[in-house]
mmCIF file of N, CA and C in Angstrom:
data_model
loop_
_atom_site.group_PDB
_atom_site.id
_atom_site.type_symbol
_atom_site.label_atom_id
_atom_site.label_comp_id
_atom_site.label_asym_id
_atom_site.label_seq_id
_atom_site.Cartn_x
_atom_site.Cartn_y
_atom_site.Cartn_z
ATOM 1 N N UNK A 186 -0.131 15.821 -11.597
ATOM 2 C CA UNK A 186 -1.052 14.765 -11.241
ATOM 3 C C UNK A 186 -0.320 13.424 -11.271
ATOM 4 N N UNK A 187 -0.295 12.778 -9.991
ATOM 5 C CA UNK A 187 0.379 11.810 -9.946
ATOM 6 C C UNK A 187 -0.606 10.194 -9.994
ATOM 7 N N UNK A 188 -0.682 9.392 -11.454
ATOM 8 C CA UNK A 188 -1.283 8.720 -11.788
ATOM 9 C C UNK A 188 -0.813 7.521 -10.905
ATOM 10 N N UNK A 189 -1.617 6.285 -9.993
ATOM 11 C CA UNK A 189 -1.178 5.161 -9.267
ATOM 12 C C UNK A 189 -1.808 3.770 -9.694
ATOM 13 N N UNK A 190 -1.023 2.850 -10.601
ATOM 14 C CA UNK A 190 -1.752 1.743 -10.879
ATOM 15 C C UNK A 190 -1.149 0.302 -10.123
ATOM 16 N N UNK A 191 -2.306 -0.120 -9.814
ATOM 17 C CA UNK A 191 -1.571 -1.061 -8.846
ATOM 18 C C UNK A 191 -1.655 -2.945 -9.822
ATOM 19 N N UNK A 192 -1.011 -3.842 -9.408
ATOM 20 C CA UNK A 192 -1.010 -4.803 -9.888
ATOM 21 C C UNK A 192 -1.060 -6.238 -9.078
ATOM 22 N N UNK A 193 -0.733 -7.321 -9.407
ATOM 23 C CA UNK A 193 -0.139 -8.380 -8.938
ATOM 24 C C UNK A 193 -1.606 -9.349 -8.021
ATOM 25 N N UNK A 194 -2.426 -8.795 -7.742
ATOM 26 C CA UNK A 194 -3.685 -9.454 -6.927
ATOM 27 C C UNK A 194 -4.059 -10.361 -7.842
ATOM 28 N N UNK A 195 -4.508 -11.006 -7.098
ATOM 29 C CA UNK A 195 -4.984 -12.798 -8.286
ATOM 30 C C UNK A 195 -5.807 -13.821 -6.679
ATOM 31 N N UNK A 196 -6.175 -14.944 -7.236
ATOM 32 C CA UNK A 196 -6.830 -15.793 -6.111
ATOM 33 C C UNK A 196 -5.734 -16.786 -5.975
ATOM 34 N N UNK A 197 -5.640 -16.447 -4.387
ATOM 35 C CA UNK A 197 -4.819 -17.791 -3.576
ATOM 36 C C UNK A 197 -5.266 -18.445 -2.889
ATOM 37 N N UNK A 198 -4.475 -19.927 -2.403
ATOM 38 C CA UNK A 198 -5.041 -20.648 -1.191
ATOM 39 C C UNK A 198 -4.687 -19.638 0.081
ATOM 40 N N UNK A 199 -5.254 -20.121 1.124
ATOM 41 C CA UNK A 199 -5.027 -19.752 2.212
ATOM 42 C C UNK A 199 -3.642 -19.818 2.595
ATOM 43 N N UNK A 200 -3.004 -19.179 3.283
ATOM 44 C CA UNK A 200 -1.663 -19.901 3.465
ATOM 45 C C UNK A 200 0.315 -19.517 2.817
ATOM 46 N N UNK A 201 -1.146 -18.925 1.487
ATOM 47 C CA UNK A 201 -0.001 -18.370 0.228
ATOM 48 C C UNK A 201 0.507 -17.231 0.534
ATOM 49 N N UNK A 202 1.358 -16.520 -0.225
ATOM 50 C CA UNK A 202 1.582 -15.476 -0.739
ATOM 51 C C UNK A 202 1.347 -14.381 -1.813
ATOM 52 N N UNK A 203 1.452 -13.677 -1.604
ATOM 53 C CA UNK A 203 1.222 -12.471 -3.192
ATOM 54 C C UNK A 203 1.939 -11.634 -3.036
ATOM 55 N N UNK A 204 2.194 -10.620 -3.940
ATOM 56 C CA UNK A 204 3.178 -9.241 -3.674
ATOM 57 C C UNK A 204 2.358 -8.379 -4.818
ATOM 58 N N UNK A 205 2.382 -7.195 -4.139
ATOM 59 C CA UNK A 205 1.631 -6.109 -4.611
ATOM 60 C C UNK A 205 2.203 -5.261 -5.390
ATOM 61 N N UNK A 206 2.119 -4.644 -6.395
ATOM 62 C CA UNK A 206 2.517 -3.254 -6.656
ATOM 63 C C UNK A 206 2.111 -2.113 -7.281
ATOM 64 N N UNK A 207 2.448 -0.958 -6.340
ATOM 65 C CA UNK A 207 1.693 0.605 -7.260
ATOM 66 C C UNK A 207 3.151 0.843 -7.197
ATOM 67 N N UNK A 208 2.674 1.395 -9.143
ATOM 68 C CA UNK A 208 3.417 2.228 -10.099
ATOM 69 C C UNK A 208 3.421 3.314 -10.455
ATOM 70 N N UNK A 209 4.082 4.202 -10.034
ATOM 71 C CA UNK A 209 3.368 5.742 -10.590
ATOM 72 C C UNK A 209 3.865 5.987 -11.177
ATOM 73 N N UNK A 210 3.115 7.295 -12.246
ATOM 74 C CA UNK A 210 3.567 7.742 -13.378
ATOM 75 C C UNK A 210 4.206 8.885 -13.228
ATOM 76 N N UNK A 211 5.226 9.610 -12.079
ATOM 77 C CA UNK A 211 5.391 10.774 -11.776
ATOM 78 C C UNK A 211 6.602 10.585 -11.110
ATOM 79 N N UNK A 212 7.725 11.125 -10.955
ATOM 80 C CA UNK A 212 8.840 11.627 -10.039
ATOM 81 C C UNK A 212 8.837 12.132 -8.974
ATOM 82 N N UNK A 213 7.714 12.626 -8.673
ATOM 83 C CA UNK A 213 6.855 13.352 -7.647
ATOM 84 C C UNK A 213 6.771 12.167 -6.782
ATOM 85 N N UNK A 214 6.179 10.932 -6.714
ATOM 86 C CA UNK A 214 6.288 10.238 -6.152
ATOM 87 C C UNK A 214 6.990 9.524 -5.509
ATOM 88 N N UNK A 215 8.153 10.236 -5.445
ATOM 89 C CA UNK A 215 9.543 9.844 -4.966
ATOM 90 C C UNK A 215 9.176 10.482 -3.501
ATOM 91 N N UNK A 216 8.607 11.972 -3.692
ATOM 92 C CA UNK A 216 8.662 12.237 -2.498
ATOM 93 C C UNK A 216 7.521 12.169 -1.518
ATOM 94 N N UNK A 217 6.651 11.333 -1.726
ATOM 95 C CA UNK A 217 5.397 11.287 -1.162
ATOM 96 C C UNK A 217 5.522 9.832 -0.136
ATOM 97 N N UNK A 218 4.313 10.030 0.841
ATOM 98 C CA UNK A 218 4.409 8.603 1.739
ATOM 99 C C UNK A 218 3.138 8.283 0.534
ATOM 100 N N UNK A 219 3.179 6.534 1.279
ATOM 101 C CA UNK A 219 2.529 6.081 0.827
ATOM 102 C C UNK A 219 1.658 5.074 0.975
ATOM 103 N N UNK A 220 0.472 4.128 1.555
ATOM 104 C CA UNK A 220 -0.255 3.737 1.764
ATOM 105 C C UNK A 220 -0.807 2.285 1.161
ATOM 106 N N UNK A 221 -1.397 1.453 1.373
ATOM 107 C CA UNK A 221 -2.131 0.489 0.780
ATOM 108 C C UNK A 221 -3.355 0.655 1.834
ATOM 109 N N UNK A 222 -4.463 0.238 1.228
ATOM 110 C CA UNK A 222 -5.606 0.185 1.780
ATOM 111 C C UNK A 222 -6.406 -0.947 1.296
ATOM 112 N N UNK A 223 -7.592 -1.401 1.991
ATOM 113 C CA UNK A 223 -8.043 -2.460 1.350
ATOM 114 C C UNK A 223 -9.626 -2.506 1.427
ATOM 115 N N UNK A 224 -10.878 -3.083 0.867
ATOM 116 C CA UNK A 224 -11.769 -2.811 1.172
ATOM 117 C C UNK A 224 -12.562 -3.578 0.610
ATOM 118 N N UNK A 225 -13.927 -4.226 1.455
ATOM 119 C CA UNK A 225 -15.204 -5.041 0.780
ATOM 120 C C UNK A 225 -16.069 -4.530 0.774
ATOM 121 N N UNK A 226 -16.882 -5.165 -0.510
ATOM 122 C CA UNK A 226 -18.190 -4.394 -0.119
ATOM 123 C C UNK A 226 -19.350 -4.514 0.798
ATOM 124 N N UNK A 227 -19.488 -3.163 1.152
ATOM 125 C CA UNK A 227 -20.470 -3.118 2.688
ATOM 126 C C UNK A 227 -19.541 -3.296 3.986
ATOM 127 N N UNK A 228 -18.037 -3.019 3.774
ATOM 128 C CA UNK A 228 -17.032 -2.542 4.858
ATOM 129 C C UNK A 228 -16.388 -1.440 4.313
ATOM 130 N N UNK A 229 -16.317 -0.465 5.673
ATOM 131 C CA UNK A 229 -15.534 0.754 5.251
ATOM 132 C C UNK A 229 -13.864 0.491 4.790
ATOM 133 N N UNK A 230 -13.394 1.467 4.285
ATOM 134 C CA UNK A 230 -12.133 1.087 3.483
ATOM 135 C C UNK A 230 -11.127 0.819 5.019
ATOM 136 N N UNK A 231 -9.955 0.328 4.918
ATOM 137 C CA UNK A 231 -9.404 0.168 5.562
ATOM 138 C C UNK A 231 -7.480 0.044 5.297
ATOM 139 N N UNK A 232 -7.040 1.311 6.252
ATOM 140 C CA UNK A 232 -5.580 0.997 6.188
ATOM 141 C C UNK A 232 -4.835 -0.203 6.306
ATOM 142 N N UNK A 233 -4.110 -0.670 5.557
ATOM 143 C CA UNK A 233 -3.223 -2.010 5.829
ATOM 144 C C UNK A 233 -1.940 -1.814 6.257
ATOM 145 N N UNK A 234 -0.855 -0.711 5.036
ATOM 146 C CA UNK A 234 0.363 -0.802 5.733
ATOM 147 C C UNK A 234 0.579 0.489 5.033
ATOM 148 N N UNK A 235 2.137 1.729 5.904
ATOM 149 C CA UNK A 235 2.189 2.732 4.903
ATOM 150 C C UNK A 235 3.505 2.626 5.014
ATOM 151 N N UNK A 236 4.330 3.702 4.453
ATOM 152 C CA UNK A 236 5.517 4.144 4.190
ATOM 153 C C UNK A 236 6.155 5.197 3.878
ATOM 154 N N UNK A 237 7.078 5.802 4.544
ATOM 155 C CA UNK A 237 7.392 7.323 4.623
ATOM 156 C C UNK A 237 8.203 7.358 3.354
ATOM 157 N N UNK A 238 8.228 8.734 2.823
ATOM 158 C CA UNK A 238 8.773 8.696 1.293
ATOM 159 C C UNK A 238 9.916 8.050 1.507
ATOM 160 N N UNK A 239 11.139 8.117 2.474
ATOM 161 C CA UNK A 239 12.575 7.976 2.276
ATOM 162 C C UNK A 239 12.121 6.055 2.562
ATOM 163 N N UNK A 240 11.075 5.415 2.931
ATOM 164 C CA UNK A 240 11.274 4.201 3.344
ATOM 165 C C UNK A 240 11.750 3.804 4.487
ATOM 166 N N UNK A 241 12.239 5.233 5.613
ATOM 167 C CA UNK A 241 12.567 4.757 6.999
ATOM 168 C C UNK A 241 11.410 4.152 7.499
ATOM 169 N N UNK A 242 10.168 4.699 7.534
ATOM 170 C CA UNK A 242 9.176 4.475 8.545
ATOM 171 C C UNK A 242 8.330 3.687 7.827
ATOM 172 N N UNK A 243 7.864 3.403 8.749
ATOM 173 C CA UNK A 243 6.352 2.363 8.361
ATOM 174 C C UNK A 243 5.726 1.510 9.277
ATOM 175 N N UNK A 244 4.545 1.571 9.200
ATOM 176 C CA UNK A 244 2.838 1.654 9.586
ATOM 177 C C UNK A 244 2.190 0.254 8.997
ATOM 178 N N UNK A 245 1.788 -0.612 10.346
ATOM 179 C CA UNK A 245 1.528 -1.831 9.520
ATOM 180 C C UNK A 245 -0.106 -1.933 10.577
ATOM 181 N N UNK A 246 -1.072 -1.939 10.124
ATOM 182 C CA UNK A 246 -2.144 -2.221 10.946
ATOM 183 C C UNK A 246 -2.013 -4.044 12.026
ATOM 184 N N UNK A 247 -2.796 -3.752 12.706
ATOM 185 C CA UNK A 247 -2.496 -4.944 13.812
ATOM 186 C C UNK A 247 -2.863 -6.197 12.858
ATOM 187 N N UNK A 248 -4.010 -6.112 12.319
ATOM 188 C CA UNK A 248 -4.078 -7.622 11.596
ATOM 189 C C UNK A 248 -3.212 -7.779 10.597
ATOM 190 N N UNK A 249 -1.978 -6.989 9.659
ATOM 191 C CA UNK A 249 -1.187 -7.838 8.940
ATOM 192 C C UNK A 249 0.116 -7.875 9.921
ATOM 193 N N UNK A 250 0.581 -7.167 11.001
ATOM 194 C CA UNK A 250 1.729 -7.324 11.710
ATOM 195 C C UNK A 250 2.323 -9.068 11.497
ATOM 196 N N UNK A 251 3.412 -8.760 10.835
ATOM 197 C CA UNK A 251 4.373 -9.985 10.799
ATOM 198 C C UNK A 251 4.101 -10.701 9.704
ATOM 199 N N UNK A 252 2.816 -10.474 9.146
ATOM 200 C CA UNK A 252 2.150 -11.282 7.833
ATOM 201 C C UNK A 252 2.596 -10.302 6.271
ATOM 202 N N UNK A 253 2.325 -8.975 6.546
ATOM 203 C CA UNK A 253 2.686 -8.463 5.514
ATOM 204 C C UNK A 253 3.761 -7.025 5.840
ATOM 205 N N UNK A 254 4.628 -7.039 4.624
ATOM 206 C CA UNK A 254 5.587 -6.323 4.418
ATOM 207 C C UNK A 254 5.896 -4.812 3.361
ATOM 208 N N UNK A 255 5.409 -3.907 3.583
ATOM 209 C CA UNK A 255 5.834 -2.457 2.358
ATOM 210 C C UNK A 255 7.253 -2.182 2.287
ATOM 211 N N UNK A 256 7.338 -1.873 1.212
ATOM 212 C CA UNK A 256 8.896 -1.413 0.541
ATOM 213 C C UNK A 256 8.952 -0.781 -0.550
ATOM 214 N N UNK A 257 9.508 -0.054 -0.781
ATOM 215 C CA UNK A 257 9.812 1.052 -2.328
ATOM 216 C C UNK A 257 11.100 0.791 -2.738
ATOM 217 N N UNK A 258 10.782 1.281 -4.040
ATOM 218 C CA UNK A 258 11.820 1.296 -5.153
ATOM 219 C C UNK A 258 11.660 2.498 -5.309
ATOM 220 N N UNK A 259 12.692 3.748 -5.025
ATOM 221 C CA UNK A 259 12.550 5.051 -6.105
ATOM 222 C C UNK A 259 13.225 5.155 -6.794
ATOM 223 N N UNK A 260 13.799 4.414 -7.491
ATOM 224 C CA UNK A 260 13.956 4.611 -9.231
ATOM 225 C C UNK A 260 13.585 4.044 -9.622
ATOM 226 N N UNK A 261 12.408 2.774 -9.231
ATOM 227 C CA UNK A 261 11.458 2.567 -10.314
ATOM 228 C C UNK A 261 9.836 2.992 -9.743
ATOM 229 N N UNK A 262 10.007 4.023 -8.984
ATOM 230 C CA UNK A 262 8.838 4.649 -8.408
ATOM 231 C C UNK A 262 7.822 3.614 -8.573
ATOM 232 N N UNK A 263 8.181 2.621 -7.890
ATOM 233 C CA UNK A 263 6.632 1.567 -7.320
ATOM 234 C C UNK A 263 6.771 1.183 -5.775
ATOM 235 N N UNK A 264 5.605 0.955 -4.821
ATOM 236 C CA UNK A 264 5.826 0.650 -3.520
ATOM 237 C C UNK A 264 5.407 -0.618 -3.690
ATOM 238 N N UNK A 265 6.107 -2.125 -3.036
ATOM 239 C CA UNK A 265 5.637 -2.944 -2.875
ATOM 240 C C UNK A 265 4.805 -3.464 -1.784
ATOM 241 N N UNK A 266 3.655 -4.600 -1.747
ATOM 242 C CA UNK A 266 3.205 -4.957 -0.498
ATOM 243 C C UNK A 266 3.308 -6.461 -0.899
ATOM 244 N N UNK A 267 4.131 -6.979 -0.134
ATOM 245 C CA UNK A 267 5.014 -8.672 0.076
ATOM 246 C C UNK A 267 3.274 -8.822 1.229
ATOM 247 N N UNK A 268 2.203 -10.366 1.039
ATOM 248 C CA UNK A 268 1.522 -10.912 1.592
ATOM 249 C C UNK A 268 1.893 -11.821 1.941
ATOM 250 N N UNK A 269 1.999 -12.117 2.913
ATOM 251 C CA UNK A 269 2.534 -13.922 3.416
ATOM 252 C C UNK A 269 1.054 -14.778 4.042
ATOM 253 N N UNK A 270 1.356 -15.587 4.921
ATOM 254 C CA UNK A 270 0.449 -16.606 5.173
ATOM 255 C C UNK A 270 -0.394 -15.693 5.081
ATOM 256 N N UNK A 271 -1.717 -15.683 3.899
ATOM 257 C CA UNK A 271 -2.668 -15.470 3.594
ATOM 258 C C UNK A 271 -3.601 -15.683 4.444
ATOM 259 N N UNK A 272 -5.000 -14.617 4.174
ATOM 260 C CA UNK A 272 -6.355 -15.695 5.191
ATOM 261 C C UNK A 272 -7.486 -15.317 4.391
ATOM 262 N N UNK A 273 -8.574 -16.123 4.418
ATOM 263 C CA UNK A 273 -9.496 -15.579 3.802
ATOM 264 C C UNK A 273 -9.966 -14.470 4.205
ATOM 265 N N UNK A 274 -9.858 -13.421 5.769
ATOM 266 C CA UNK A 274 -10.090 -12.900 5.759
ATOM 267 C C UNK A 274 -9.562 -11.102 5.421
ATOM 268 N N UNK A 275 -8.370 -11.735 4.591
ATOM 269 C CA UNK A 275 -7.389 -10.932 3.805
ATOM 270 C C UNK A 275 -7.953 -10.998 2.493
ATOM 271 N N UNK A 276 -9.182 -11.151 1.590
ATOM 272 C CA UNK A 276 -9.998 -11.042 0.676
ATOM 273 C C UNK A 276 -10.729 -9.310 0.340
ATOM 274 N N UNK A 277 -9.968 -8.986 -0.560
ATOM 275 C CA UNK A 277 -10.536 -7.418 -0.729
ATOM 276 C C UNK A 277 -9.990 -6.743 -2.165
ATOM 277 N N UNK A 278 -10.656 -5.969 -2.277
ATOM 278 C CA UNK A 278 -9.823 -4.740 -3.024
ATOM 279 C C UNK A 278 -8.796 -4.096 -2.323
ATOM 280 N N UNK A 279 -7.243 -4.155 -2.965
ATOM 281 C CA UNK A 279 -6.333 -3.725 -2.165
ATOM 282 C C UNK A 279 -6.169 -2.430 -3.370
ATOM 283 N N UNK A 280 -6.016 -1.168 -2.659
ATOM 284 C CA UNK A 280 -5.431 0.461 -3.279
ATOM 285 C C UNK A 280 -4.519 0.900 -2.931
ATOM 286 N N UNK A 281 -3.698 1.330 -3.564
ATOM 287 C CA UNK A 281 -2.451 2.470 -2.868
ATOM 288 C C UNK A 281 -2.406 3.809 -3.069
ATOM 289 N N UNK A 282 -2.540 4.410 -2.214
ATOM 290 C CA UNK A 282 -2.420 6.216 -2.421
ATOM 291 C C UNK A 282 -1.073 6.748 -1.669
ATOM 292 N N UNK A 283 -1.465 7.948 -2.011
ATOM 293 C CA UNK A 283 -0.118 8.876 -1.795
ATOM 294 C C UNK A 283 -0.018 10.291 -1.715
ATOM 295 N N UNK A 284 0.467 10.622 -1.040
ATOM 296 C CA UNK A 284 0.732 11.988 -0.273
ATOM 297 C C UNK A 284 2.115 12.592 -0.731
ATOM 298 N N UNK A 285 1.814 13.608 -0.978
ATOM 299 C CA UNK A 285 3.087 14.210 -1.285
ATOM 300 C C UNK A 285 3.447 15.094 -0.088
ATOM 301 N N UNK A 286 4.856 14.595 0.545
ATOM 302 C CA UNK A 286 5.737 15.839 1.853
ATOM 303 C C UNK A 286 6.927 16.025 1.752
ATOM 304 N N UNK A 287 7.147 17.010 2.793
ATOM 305 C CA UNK A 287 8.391 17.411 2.483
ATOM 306 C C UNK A 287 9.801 16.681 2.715
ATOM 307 N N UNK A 288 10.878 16.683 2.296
ATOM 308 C CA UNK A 288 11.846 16.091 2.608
ATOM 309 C C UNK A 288 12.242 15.971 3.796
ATOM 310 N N UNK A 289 11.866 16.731 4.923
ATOM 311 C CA UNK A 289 12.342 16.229 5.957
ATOM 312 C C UNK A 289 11.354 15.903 6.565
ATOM 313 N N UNK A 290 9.810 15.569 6.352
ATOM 314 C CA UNK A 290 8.875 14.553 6.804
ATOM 315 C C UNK A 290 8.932 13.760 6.657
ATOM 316 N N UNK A 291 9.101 12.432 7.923
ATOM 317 C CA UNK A 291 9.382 10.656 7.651
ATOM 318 C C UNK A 291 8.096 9.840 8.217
ATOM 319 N N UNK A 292 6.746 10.723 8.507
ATOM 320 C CA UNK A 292 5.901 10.584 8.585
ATOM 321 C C UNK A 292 5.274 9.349 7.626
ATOM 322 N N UNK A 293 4.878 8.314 8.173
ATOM 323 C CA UNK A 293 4.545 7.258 7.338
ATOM 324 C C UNK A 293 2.622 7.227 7.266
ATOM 325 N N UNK A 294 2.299 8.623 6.636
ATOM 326 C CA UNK A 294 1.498 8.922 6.435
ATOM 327 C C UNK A 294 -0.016 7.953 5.873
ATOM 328 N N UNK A 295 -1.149 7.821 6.468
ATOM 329 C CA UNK A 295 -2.366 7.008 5.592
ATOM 330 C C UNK A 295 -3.626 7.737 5.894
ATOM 331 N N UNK A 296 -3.833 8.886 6.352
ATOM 332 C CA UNK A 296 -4.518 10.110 6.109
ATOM 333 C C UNK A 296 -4.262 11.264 5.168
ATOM 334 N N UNK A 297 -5.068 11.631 4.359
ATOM 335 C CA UNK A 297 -5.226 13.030 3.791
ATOM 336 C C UNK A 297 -4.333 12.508 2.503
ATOM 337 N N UNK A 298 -4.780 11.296 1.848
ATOM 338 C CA UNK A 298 -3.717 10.643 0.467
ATOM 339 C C UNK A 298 -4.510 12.031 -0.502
ATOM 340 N N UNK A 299 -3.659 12.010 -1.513
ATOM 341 C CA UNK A 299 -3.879 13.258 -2.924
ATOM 342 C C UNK A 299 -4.022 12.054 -4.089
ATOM 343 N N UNK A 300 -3.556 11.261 -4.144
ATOM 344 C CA UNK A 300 -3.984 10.166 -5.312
ATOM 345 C C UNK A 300 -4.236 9.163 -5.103
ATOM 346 N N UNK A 301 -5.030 8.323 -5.858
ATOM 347 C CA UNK A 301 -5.327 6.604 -5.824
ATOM 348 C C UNK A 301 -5.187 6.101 -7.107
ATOM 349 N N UNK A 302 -4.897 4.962 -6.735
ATOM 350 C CA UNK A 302 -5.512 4.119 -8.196
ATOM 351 C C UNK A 302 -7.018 3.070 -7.645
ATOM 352 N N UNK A 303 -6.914 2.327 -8.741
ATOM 353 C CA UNK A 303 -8.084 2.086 -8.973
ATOM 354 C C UNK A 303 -8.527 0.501 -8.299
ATOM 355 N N UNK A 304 -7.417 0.025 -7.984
ATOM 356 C CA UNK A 304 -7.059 -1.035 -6.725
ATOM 357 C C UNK A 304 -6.979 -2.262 -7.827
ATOM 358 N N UNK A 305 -6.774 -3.384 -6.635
ATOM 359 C CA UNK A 305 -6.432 -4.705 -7.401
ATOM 360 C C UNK A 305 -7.232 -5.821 -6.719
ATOM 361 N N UNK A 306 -7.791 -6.751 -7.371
ATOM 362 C CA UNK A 306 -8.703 -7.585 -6.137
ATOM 363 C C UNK A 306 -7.814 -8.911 -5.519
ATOM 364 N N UNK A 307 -7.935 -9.630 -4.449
ATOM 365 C CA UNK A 307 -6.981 -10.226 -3.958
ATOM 366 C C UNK A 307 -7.951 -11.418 -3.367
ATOM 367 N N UNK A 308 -7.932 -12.301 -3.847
ATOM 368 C CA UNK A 308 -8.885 -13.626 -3.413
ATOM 369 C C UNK A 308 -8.448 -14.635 -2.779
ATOM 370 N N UNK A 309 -8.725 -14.907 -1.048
ATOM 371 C CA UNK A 309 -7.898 -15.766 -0.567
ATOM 372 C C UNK A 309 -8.787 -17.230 -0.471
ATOM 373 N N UNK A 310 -8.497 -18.292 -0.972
ATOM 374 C CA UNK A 310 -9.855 -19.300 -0.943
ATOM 375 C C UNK A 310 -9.128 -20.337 0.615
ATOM 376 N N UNK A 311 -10.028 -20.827 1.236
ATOM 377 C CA UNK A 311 -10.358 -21.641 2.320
ATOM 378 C C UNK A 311 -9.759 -22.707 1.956
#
């Protein structure tokens, strides 16, 4: 069971930055893609950006293209998400899940995740 806690969300101006991170508690997670998602309440959840276990590939939805950035560390098994010019309408619960595949899948997977954590809230003010 691969445990995912994420961190770093806090309230910014518009404009700002933040950087994200899920930590897992597993080695396993070395080999899994991996995901951020984000979500308000009374909107369905929504993909933001993913990342194939090795870190070749990656999946950035149209509204953060160029604004936000995923990256891993596997030896310190955490994926980062770098936020740049902020917007308020970048205001949510941000989650990261994860999929576990095989080594030669570079699939930058954000369907069919096997774990979550419990997300981080991210407040962009006007």
């Amino acid at each position: 069971q691969v445990q995912l806690v994420e961190s770093g969300g806090g309230l910014v101006q518009a404009g700002g930055s933040l950087r994200l991170s899920c930590v897992a508690s597993e080695r396993a997670f070395r080999s899994s893609a991996v995901a951020w998602f984000r979500q308000n309440p009374g909107n369905e959840r929504e993909v933001v950006a993913s990342i194939s276990w090795s870190g070749e590939s990656t999946y950035y939805a149209d509204s953060v293209k160029g604004r936000f950035t995923i990256s891993r560390d596997g030896i310190n098994n955490t994926v980062y998400l770098q936020m740049n010019s902020l917007k308020p309408d970048d205001t949510a619960v941000y989650s990261c899940a994860a999929r576990p595949v095989s080594p030669f899948d570079q699939i930058p997977y954000y369907r069919g995740m096997n774990y979550w954590g419990q997300g981080t809230l991210v407040t962009v003010s006007s």
